[in-house]
mmCIF file of C-alpha atoms in Angstrom:
data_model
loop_
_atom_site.group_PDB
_atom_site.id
_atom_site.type_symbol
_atom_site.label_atom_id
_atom_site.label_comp_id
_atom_site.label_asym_id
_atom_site.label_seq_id
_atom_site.Cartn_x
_atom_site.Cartn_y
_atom_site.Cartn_z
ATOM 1 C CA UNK A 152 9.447 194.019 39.002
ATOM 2 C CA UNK A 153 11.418 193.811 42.660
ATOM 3 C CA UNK A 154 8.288 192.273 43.854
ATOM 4 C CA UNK A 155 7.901 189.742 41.510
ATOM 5 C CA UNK A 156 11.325 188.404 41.374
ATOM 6 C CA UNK A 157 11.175 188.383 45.400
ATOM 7 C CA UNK A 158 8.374 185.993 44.762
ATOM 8 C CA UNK A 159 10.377 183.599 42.135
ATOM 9 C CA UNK A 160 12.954 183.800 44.022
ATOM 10 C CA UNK A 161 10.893 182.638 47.561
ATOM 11 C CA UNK A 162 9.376 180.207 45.073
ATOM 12 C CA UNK A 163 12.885 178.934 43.655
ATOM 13 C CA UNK A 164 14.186 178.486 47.211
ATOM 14 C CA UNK A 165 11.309 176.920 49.240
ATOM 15 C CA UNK A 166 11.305 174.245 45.778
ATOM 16 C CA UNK A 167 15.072 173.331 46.864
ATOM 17 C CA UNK A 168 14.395 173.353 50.329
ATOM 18 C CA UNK A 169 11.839 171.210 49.714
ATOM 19 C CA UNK A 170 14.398 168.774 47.239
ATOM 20 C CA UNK A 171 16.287 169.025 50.553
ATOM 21 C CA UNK A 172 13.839 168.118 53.180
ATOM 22 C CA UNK A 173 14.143 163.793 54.011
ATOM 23 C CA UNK A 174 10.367 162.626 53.712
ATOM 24 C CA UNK A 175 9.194 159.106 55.046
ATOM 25 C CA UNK A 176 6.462 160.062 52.004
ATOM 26 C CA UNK A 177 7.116 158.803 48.535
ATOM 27 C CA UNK A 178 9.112 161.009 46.041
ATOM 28 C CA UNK A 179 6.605 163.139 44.058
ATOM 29 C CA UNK A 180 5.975 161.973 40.383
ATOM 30 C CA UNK A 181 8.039 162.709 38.085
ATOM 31 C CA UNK A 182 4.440 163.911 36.205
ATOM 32 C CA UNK A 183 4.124 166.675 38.695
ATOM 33 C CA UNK A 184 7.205 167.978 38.178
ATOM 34 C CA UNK A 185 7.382 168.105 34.432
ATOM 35 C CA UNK A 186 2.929 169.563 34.313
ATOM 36 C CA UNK A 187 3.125 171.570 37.583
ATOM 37 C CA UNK A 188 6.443 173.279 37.732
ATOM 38 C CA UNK A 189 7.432 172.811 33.541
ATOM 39 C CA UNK A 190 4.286 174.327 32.584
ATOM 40 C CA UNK A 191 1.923 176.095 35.150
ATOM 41 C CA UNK A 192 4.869 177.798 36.399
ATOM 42 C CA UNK A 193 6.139 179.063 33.284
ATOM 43 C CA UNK A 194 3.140 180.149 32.105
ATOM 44 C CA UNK A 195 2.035 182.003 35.517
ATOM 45 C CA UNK A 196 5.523 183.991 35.360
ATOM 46 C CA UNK A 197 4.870 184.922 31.709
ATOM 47 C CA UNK A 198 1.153 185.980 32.360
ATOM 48 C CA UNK A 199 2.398 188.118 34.812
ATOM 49 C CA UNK A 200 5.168 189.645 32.748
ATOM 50 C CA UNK A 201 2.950 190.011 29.948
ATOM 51 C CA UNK A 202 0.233 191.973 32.015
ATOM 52 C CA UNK A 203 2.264 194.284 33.421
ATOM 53 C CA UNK A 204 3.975 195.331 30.124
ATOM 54 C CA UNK A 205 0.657 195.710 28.547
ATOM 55 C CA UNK A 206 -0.689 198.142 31.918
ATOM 56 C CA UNK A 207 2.389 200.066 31.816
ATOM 57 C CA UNK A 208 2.700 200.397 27.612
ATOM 58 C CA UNK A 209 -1.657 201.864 27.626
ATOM 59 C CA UNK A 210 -0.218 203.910 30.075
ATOM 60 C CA UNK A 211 2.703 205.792 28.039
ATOM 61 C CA UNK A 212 0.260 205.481 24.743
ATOM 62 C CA UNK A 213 0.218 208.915 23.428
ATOM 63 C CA UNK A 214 -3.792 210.161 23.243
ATOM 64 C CA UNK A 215 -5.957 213.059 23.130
ATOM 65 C CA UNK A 216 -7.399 214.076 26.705
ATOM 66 C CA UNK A 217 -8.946 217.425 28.481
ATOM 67 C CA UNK A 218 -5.490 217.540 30.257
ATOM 68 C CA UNK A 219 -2.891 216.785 27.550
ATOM 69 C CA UNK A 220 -0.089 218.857 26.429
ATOM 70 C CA UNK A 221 1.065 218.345 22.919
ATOM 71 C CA UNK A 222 4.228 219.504 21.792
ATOM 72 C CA UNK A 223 6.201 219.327 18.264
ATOM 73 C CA UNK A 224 10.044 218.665 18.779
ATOM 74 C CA UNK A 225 11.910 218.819 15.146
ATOM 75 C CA UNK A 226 15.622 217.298 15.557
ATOM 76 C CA UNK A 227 18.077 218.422 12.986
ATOM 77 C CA UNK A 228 21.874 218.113 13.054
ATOM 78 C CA UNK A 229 22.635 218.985 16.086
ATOM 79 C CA UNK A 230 19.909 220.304 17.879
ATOM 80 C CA UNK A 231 16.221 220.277 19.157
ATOM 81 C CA UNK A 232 13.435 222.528 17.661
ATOM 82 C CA UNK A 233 10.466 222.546 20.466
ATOM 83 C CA UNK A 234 6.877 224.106 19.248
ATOM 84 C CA UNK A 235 4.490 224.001 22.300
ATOM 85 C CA UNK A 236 1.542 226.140 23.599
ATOM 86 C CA UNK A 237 2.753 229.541 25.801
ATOM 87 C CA UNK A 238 0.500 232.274 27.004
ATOM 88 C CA UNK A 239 -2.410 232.571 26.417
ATOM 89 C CA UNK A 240 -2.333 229.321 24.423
ATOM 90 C CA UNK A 241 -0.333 231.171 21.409
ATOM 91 C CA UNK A 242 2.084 228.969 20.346
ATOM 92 C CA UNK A 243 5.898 229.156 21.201
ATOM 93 C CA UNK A 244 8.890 227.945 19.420
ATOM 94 C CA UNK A 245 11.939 227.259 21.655
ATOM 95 C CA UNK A 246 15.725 225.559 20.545
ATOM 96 C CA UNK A 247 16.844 223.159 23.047
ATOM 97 C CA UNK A 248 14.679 223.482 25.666
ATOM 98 C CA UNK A 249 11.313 222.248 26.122
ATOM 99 C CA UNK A 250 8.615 223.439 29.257
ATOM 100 C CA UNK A 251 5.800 221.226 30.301
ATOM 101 C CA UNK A 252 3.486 221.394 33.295
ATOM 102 C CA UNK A 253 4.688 218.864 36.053
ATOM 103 C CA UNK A 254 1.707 216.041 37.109
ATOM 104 C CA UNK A 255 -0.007 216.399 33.613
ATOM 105 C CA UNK A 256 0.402 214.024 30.772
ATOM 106 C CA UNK A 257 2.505 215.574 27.811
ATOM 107 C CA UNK A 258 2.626 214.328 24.027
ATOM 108 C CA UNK A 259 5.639 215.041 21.798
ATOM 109 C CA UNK A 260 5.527 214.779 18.030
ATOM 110 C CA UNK A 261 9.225 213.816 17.077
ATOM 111 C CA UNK A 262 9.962 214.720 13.608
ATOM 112 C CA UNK A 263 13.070 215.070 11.837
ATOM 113 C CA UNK A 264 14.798 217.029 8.955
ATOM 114 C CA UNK A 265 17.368 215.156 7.993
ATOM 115 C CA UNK A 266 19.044 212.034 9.610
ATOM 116 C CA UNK A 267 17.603 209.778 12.190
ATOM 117 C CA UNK A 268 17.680 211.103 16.193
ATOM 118 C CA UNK A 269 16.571 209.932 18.951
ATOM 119 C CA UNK A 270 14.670 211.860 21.572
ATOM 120 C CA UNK A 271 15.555 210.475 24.872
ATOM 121 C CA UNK A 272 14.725 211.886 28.681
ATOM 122 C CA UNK A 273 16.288 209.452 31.071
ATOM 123 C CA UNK A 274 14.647 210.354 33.899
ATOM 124 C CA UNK A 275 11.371 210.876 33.203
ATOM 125 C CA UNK A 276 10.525 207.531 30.496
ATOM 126 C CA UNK A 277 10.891 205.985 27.394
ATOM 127 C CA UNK A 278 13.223 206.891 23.885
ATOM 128 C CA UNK A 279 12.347 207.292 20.568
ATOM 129 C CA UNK A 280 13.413 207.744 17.309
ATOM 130 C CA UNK A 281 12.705 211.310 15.366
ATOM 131 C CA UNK A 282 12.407 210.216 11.669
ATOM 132 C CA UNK A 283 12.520 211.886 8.408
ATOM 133 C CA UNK A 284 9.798 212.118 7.113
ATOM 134 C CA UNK A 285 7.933 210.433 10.047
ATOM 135 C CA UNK A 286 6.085 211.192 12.627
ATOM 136 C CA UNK A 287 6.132 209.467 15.912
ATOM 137 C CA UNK A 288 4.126 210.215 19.111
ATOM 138 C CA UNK A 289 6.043 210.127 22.936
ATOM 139 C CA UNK A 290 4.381 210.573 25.994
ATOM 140 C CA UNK A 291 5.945 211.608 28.699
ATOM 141 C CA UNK A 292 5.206 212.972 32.649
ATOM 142 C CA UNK A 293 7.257 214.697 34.952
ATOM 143 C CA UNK A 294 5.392 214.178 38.455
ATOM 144 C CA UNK A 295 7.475 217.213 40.210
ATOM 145 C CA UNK A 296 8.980 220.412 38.637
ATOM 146 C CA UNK A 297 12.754 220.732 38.064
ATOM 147 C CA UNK A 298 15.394 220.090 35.204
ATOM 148 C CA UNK A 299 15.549 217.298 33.417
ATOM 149 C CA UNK A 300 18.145 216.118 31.113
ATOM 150 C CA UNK A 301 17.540 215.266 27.854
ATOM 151 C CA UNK A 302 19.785 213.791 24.591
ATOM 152 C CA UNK A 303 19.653 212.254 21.134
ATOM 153 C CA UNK A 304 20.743 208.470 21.699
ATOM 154 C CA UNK A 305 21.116 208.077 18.090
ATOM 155 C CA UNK A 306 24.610 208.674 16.729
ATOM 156 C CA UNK A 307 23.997 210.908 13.582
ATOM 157 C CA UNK A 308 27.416 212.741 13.105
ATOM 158 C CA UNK A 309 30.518 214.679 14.240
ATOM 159 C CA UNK A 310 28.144 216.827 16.426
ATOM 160 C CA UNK A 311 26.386 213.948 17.914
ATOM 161 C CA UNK A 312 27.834 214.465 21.260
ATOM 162 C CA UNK A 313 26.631 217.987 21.834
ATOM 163 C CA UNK A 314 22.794 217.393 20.715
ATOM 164 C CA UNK A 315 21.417 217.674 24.780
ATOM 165 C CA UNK A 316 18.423 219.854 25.819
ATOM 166 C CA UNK A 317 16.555 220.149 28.746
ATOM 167 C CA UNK A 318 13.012 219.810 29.471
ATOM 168 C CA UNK A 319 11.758 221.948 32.602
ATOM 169 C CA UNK A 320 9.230 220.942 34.417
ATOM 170 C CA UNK A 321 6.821 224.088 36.096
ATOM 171 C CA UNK A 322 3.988 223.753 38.423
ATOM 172 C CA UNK A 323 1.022 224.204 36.222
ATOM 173 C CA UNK A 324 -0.305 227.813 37.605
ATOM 174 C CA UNK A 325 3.028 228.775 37.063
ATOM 175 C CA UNK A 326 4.234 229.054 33.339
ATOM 176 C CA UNK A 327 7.850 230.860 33.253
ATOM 177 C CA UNK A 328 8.641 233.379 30.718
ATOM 178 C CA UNK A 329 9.739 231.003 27.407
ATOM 179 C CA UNK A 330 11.368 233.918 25.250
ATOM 180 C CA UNK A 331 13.880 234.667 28.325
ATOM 181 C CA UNK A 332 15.602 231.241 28.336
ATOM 182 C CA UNK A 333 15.397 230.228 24.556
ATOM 183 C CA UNK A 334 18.104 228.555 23.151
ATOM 184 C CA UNK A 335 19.513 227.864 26.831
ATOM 185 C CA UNK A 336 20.003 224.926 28.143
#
């Protein structure tokens, strides 16, 4: 995105300069101006913008792969229910805090039991809403290990405020002990 507005900006700049400039040549049409910079323009900047948010929305599309994590997250007033696989692959159920392997792609099933949340990781991608009666699929990646705050973005009562977890992030041939931290954020 910082690379292509440095390059409508350049663009922008060198047309004034141009506008500027005192030319013993005629003045351009006004044909050129209204086909070449009304319309190819235009339509260059929105191809662009267009085929980058299609590149980076595959990427985040939640899929099956040899290397993908899935995890069930359940939101109910006012807190997080995380599901995910522990040891030995048996499955581990965790309140407010959710562990995923750093570098590897992770899917999240939001569901929800009674109002609408929304499950929300600033720092590590996109938000999205935890339905009743719905379920929607969130991929997310953290690229190093550490903490990682998470929150509902979706007001849904007097405890709205306090619905946080936090996801941690482990290096893969490293999975910490889940029982020891559950239910602390």
């Amino acid at each position: 995105m910082l690379a292509g507005t440095a390059v409508l900006t350049a663009l922008v700049l060198g047309l004034v300069a141009i506008g500027f400039k005192k030319s013993s040549r005629p003045p351009v049409s006004a044909r050129f101006w209204a086909l070449g910079m009304g319309v190819a323009m235009p339509l260059a900047v929105l191809t662009a913008l267009v085929g980058t948010g299609l590149w980076m929305g595959e990427r985040m599309q939640a899929r099956p792969g040899p290397d993908v994590v899935t995890v069930q997250a359940d939101a109910r007033q006012w807190a997080w229910r995380f599901v995910q696989p522990g040891p030995q692959g048996q499955a581990v159920e965790t309140e407010n805090i959710l562990f995923i392997p750093a570098g590897q792609p992770v899917n999240i099933q939001l569901t929800s039991r009674d109002v609408i949340h929304s499950f929300w990781v600033p720092r590590l991608g996109g938000k999205m809403d935890a339905i009743p009666g719905h379920r929607n699929l969130l991929r997310l990646q953290a690229d190093a290990p550490g903490r990682y705050e998470g929150l509902s973005a979706e007001f849904s009562g007097v405890g709205y405020a306090d619905m946080r977890f936090v996801v941690v992030a482990y290096p893969p041939d490293q999975m910490p002990d889940m029982k020891k931290t559950e239910g602390q954020p």
